[in-house]
CSV table of N, CA and C in Angstrom, one decimal:
chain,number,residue,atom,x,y,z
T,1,UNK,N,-69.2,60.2,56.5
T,1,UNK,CA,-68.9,60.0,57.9
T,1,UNK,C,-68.4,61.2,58.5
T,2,UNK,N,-68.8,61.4,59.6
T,2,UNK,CA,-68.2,62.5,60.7
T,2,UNK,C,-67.3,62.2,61.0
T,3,UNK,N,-66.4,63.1,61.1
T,3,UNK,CA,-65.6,63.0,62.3
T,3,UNK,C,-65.1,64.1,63.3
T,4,UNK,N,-65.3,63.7,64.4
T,4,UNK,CA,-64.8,64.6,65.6
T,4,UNK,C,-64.2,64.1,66.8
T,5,UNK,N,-63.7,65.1,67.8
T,5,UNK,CA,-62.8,64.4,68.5
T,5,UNK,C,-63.9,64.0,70.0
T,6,UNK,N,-63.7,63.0,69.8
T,6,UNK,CA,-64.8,62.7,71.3
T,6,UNK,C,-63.9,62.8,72.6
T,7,UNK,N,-64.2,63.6,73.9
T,7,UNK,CA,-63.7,63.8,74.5
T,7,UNK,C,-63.6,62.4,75.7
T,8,UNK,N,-62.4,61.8,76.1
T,8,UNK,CA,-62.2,60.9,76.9
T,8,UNK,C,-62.5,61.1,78.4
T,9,UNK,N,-63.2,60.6,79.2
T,9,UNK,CA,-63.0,60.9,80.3
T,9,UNK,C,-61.9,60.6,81.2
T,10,UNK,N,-61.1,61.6,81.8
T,10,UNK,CA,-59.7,61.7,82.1
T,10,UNK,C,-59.8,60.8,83.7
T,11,UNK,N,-59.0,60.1,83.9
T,11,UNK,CA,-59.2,59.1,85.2
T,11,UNK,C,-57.9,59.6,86.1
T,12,UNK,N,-58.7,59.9,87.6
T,12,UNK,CA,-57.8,60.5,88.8
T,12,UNK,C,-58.7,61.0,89.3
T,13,UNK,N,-58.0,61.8,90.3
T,13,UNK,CA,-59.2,62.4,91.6
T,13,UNK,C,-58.8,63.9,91.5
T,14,UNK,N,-59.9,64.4,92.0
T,14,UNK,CA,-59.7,66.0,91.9
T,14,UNK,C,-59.5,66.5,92.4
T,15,UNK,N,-59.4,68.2,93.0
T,15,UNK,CA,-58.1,68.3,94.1
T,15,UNK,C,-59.3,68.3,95.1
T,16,UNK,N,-60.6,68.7,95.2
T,16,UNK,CA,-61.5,68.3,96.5
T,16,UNK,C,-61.5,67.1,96.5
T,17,UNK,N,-61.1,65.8,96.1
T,17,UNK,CA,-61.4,64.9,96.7
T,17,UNK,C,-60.4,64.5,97.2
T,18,UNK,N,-59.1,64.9,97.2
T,18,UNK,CA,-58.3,64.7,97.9
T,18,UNK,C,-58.4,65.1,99.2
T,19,UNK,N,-58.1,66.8,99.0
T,19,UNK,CA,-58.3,66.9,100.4
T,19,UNK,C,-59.3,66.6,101.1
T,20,UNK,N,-60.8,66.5,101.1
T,20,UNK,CA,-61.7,66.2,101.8
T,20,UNK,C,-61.0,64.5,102.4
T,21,UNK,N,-60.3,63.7,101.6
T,21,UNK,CA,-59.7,62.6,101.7
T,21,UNK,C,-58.4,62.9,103.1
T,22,UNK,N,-57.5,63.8,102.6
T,22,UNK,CA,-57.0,63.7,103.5
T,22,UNK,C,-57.1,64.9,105.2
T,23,UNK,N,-58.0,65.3,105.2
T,23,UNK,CA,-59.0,65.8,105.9
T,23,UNK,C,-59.6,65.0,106.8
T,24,UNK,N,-60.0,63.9,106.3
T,24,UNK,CA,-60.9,62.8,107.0
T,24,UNK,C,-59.7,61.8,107.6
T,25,UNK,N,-58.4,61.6,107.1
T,25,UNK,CA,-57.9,60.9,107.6
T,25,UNK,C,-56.8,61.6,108.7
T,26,UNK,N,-56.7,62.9,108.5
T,26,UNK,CA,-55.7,63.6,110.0
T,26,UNK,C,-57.3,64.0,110.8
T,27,UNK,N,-58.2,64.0,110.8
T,27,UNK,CA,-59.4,63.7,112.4
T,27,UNK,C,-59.1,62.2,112.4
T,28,UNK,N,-59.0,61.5,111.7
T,28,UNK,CA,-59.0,59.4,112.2
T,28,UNK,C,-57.9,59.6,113.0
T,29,UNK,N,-56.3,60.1,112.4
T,29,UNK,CA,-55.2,60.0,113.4
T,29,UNK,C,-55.2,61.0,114.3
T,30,UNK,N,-55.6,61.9,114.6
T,30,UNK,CA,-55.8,62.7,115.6
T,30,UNK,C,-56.5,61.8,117.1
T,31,UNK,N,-57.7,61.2,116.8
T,31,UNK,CA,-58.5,60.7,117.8
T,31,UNK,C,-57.6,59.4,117.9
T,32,UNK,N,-57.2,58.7,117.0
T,32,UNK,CA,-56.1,57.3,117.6
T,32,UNK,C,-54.8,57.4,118.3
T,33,UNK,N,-54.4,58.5,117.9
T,33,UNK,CA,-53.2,58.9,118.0
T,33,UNK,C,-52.9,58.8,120.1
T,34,UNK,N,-53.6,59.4,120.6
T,34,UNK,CA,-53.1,59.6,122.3
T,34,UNK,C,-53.2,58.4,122.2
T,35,UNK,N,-54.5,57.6,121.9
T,35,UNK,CA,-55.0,56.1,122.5
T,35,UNK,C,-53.3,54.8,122.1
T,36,UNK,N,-53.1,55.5,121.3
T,36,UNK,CA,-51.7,54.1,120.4
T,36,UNK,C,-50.9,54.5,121.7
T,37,UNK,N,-50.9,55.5,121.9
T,37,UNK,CA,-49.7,56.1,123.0
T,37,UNK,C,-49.2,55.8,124.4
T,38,UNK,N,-50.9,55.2,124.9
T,38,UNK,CA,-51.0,55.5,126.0
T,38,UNK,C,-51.1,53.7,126.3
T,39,UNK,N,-51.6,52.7,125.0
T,39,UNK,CA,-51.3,51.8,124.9
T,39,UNK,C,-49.8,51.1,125.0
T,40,UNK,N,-48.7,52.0,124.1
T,40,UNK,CA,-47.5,51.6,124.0
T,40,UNK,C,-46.9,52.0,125.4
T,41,UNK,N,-47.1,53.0,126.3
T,41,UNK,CA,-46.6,52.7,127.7
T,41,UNK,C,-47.2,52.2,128.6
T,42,UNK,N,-48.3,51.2,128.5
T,42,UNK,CA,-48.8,50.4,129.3
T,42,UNK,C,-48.0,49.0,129.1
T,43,UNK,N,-47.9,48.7,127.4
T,43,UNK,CA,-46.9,48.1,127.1
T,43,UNK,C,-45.9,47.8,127.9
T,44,UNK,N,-45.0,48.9,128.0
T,44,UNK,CA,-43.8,49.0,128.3
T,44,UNK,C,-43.9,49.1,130.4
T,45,UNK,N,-44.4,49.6,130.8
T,45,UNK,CA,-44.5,49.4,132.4
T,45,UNK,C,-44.8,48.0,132.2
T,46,UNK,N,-46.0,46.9,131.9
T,46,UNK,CA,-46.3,45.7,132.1
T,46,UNK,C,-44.8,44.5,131.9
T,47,UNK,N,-43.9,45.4,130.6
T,47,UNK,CA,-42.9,44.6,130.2
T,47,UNK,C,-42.1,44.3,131.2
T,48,UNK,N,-41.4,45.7,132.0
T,48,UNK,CA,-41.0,45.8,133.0
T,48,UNK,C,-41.0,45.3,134.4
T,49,UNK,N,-42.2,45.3,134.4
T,49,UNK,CA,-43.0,44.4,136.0
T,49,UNK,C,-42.8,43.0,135.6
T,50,UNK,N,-42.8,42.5,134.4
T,50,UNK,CA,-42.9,41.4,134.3
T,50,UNK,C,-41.4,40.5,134.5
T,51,UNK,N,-40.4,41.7,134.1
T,51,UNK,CA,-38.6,41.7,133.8
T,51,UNK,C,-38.8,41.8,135.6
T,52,UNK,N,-39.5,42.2,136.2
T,52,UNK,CA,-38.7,42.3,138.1
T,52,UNK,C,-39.5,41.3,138.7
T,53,UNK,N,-40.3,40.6,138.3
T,53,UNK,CA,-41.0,39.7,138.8
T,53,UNK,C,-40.6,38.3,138.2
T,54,UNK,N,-39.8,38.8,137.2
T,54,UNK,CA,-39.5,37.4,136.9
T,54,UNK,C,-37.8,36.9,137.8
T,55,UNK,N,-37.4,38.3,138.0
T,55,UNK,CA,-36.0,38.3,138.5
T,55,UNK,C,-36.4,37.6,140.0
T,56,UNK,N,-37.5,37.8,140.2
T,56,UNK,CA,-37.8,38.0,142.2
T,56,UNK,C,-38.2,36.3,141.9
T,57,UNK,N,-39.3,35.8,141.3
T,57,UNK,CA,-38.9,34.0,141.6
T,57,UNK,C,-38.3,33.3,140.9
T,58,UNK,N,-36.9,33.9,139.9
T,58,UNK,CA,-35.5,33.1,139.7
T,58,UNK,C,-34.7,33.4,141.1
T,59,UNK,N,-34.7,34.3,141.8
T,59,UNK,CA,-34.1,34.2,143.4
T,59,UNK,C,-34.7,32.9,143.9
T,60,UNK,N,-36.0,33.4,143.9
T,60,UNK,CA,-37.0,32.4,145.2
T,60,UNK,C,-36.0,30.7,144.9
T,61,UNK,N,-36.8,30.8,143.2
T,61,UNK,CA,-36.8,29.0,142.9
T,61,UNK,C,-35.5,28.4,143.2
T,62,UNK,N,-34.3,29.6,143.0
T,62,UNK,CA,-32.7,29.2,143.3
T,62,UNK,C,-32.8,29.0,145.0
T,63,UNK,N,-33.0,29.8,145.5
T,63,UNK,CA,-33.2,29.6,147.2
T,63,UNK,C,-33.6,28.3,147.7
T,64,UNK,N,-35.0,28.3,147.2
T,64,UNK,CA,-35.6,26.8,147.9
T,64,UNK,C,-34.7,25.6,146.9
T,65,UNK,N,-34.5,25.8,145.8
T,65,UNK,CA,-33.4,24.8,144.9
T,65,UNK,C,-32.6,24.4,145.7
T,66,UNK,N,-31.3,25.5,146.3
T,66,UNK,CA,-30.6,24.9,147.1
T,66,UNK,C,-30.6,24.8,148.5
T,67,UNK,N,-31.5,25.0,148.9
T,67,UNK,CA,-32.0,24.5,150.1
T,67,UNK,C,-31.1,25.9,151.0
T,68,UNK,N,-30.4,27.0,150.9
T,68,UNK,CA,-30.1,28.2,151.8
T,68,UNK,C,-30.4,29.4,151.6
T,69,UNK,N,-30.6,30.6,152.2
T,69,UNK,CA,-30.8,31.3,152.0
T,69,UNK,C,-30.1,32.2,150.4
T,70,UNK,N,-30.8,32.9,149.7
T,70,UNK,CA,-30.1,33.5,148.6
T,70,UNK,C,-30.7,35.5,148.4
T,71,UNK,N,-29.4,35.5,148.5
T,71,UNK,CA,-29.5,37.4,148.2
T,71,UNK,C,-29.4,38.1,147.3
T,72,UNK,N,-29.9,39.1,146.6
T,72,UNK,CA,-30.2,39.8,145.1
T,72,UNK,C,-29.8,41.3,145.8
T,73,UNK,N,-29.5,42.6,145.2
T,73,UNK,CA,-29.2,43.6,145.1
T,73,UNK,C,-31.0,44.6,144.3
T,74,UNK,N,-31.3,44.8,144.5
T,74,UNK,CA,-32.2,46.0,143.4
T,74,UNK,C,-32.0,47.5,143.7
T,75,UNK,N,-31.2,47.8,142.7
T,75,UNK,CA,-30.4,49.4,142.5
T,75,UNK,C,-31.7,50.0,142.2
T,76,UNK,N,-32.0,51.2,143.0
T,76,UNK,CA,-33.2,52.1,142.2
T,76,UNK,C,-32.8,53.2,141.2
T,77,UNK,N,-31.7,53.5,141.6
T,77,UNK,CA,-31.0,54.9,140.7
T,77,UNK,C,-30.5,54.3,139.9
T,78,UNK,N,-29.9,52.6,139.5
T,78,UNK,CA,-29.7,52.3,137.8
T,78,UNK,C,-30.6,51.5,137.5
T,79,UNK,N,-32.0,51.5,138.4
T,79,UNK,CA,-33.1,50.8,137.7
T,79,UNK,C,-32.4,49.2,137.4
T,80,UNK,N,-31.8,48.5,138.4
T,80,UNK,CA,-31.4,46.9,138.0
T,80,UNK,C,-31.5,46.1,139.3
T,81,UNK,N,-31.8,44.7,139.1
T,81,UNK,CA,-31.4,44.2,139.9
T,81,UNK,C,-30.4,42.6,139.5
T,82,UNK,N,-29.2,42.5,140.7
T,82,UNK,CA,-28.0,41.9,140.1
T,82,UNK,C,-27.7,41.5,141.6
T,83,UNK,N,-27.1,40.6,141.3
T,83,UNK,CA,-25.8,39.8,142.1
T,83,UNK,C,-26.9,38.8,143.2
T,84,UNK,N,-26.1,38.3,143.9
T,84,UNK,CA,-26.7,37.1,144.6
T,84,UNK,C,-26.7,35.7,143.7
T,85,UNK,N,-27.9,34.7,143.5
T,85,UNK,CA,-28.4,33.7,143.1
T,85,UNK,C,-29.2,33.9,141.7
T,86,UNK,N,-28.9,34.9,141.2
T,86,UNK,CA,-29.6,35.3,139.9
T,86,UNK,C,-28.7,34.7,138.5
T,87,UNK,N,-29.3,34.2,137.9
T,87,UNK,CA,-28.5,33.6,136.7
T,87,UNK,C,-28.1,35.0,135.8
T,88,UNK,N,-28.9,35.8,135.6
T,88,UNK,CA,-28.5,37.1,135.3
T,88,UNK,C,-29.2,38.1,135.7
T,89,UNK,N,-28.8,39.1,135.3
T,89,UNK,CA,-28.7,40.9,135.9
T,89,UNK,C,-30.2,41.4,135.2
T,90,UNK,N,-31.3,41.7,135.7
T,90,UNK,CA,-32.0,42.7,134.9
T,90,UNK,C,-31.8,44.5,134.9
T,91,UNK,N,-31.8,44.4,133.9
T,91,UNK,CA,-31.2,46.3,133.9
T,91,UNK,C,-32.7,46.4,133.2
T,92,UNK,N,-33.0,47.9,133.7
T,92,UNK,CA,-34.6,48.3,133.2
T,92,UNK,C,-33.4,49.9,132.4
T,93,UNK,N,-34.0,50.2,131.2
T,93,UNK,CA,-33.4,51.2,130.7
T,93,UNK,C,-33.6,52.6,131.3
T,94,UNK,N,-33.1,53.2,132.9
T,94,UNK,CA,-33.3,54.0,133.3
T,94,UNK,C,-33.9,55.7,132.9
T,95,UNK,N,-33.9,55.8,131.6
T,95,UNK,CA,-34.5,56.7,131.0
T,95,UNK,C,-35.9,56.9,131.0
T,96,UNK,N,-36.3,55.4,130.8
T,96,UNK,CA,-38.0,54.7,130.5
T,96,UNK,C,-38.6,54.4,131.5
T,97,UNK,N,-37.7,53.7,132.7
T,97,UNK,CA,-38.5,53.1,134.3
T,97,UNK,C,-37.7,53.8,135.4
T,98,UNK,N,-38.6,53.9,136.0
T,98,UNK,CA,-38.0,53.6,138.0
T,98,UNK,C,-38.7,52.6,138.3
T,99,UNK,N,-37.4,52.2,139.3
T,99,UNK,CA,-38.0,51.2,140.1
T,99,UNK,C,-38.1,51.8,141.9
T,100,UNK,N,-39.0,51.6,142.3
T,100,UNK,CA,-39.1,52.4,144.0
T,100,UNK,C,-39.3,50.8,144.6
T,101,UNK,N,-39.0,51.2,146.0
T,101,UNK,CA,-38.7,49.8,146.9
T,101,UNK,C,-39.1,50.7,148.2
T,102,UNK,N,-40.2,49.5,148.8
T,102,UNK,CA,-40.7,50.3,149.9
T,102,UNK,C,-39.6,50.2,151.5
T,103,UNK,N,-38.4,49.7,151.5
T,103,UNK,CA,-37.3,49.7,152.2
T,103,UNK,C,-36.0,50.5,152.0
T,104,UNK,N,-35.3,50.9,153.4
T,104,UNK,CA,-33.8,51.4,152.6
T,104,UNK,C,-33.3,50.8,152.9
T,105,UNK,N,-33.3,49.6,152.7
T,105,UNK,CA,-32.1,48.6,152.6
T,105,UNK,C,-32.3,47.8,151.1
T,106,UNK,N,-31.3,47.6,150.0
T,106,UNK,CA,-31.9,47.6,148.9
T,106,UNK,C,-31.8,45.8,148.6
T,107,UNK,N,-31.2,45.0,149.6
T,107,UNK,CA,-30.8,43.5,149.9
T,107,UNK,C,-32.1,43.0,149.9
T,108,UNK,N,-32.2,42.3,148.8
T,108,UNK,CA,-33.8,41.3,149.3
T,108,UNK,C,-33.2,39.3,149.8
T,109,UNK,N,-33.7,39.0,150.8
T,109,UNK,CA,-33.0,37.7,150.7
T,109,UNK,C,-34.0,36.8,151.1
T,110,UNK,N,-34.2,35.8,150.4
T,110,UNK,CA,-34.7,34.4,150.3
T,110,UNK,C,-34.2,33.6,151.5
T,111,UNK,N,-35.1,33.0,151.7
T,111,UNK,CA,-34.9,31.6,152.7
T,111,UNK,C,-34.7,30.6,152.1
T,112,UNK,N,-34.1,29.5,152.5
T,112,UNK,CA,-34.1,28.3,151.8
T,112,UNK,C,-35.7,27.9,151.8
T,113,UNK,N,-36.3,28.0,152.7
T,113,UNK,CA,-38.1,27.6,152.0
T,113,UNK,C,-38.4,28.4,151.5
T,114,UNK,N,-38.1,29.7,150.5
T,114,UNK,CA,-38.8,30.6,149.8
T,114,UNK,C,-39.4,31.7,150.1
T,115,UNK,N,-39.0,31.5,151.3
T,115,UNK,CA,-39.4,33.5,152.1
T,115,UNK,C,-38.9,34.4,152.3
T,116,UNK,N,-39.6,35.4,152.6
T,116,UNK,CA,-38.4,36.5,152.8
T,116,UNK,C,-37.9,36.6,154.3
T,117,UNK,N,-36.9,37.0,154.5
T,117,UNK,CA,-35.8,36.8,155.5
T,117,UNK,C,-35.5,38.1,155.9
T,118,UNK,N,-35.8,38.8,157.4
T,118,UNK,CA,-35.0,40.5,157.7
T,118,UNK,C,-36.0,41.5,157.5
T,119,UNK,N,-36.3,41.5,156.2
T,119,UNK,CA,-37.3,43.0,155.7
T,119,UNK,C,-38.3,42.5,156.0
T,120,UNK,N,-39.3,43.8,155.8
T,120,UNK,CA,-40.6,43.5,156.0
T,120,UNK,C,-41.1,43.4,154.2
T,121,UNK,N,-42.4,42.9,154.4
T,121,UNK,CA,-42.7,42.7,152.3
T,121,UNK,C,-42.1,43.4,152.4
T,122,UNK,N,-41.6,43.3,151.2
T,122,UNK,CA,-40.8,44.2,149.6
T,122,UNK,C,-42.2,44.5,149.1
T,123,UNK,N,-42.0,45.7,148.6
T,123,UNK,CA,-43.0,46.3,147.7
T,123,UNK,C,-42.0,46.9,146.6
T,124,UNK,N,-42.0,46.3,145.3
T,124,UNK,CA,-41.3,47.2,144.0
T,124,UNK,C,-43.0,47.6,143.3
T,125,UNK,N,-42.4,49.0,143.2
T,125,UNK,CA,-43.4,49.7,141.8
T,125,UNK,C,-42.5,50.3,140.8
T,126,UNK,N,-42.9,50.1,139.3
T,126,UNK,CA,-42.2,50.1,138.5
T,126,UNK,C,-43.2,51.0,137.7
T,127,UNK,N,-41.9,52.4,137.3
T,127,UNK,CA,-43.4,53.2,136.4
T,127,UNK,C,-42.1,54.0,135.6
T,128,UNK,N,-43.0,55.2,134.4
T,128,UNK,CA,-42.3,55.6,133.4
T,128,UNK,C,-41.8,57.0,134.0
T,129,UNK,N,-41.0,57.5,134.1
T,129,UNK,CA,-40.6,58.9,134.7
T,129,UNK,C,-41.5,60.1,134.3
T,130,UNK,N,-42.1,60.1,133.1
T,130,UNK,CA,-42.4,61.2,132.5
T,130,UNK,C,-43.4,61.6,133.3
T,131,UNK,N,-44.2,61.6,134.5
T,131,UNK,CA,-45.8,62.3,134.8
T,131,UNK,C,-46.4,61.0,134.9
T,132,UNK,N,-46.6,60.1,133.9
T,132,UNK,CA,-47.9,59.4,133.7
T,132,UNK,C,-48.1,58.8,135.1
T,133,UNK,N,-49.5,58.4,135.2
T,133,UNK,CA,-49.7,57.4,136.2
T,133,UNK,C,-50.0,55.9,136.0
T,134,UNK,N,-48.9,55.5,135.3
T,134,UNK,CA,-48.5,54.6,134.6
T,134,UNK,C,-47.2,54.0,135.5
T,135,UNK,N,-48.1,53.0,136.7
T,135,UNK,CA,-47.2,52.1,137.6
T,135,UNK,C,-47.5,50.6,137.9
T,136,UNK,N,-46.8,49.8,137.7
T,136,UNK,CA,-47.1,48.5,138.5
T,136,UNK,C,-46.4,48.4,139.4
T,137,UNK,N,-47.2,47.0,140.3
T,137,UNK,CA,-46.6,46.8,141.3
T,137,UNK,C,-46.3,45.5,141.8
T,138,UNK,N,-45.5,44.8,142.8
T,138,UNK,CA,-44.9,43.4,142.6
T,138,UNK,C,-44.9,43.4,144.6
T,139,UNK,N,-45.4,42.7,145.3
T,139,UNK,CA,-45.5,42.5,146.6
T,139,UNK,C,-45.0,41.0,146.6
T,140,UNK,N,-44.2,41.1,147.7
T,140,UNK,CA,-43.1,39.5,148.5
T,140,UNK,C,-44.1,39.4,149.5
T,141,UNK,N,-44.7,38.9,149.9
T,141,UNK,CA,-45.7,38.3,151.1
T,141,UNK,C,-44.1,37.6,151.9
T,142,UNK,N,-43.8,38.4,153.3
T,142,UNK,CA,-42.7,37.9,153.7
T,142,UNK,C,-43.1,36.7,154.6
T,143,UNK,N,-44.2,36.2,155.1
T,143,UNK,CA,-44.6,35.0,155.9
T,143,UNK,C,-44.3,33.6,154.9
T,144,UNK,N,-45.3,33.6,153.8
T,144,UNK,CA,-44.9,32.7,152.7
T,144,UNK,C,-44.0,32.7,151.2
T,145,UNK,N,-43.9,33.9,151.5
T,145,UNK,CA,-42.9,33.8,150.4
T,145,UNK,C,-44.0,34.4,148.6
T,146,UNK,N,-45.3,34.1,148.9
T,146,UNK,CA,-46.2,34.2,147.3
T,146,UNK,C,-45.7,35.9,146.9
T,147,UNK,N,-45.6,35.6,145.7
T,147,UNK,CA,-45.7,37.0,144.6
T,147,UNK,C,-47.1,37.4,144.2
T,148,UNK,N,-46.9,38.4,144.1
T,148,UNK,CA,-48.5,39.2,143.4
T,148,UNK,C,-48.3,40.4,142.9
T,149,UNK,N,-48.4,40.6,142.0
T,149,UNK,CA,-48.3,41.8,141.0
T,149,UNK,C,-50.0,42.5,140.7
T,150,UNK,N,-49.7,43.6,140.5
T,150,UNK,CA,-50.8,44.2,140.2
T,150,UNK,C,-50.6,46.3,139.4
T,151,UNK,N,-51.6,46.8,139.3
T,151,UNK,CA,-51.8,48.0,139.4
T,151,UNK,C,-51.1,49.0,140.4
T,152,UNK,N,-50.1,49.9,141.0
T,152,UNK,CA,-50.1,50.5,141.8
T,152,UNK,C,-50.8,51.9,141.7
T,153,UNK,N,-51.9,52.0,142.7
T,153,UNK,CA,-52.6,53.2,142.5
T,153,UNK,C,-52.2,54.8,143.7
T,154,UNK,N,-50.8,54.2,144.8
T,154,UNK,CA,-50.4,55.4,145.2
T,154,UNK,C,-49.7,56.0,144.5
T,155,UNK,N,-49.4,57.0,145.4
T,155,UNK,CA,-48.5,58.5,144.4
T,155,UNK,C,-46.7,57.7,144.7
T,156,UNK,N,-46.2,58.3,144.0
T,156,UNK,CA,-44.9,58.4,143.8
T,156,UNK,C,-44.2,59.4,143.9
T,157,UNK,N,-43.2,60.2,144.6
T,157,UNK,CA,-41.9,59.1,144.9
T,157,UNK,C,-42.1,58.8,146.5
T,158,UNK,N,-43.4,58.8,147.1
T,158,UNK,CA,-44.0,58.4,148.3
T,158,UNK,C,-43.2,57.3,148.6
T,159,UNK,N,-43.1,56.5,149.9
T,159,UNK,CA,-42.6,55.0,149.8
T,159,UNK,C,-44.1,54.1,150.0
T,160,UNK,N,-43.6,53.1,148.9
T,160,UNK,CA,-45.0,52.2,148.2
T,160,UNK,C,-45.3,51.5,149.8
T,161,UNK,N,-46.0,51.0,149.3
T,161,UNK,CA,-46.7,50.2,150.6
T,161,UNK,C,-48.0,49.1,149.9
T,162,UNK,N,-48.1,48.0,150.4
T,162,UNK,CA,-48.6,46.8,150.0
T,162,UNK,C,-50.1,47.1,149.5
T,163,UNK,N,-50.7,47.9,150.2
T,163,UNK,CA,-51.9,48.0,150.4
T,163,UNK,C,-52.3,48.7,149.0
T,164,UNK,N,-51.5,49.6,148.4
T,164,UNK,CA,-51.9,50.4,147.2
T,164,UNK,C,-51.6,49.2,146.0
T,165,UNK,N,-50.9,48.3,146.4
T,165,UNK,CA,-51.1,47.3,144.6
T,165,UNK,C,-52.8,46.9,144.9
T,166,UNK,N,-52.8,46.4,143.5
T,166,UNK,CA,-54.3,45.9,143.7
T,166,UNK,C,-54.6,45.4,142.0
């Protein structure tokens, strides 16, 4: 009988198949990478609009609830709106949003039937400071009182105006 040493085949990857491996996978994150990005602050503006639009018919519903007129505050330089008929305060993390209001008066007030009262619409657009053109937008129809949110496609720090949501 022979004997010799038979060589085993050694199991792992070799160093081209690594890198070709990880080669292929920084171009995969490269090309996903803006898109994750640009997703998570659409995220974040939609969250937002949704935080000032929810605040604007907990006013309304308290208004026509108690049958008189009810008043809210919306601060643009702390990004919140507070006081009046609001069960609580929304604070937007001023680092992350503005909020712009197409009036200088920052008082929005409800009617007892759910309209607006004094101002002309309210237009809030809510966007991320950094550049992007990354804004929504929330219109008070002051005759009936309806909400409507949408895209705001004017420029900023212009004053908004109804016609640019959409």
């Amino acid at each position: 009988m022979l004997l010799y040493n038979a060589r085993k085949s050694s199991s792992g990857f070799t160093l081209i198949e690594m890198l070709v491996t990880i080669t292929v996978v920084g171009v995969i994150a490269a090309i996903a990478a803006p898109n994750f990005l640009g997703m998570l602050n659409r995220n974040r503006v939609n969250n937002a609009a949704q935080q000032v639009e929810g605040a604007l018919k907990e006013a309304q519903r308290q208004a026509m609830r108690r049958g008189k007129p009810c008043s809210f505050n919306v601060n643009t330089t702390n990004s919140t709106i507070s006081g009046g008929c609001l069960l609580s305060n929304r604070e937007l993390n001023t680092n992350s949003y503005t909020i712009q209001l197409n009036s200088n008066t920052t008082t929005i007030t409800f009617s007892g039937k759910g309209n607006i009262t004094g101002t002309p619409s309210p237009v809030l657009v809510v966007s991320i400071p950094n550049g992007t053109n990354l804004q929504r937008c929330v219109v008070i129809d002051s005759l009936l009182g309806s909400l409507r949110s949408g895209d705001y496609s004017g420029t900023i720090p212009t004053t908004p105006v109804s016609t640019s949501c959409q």
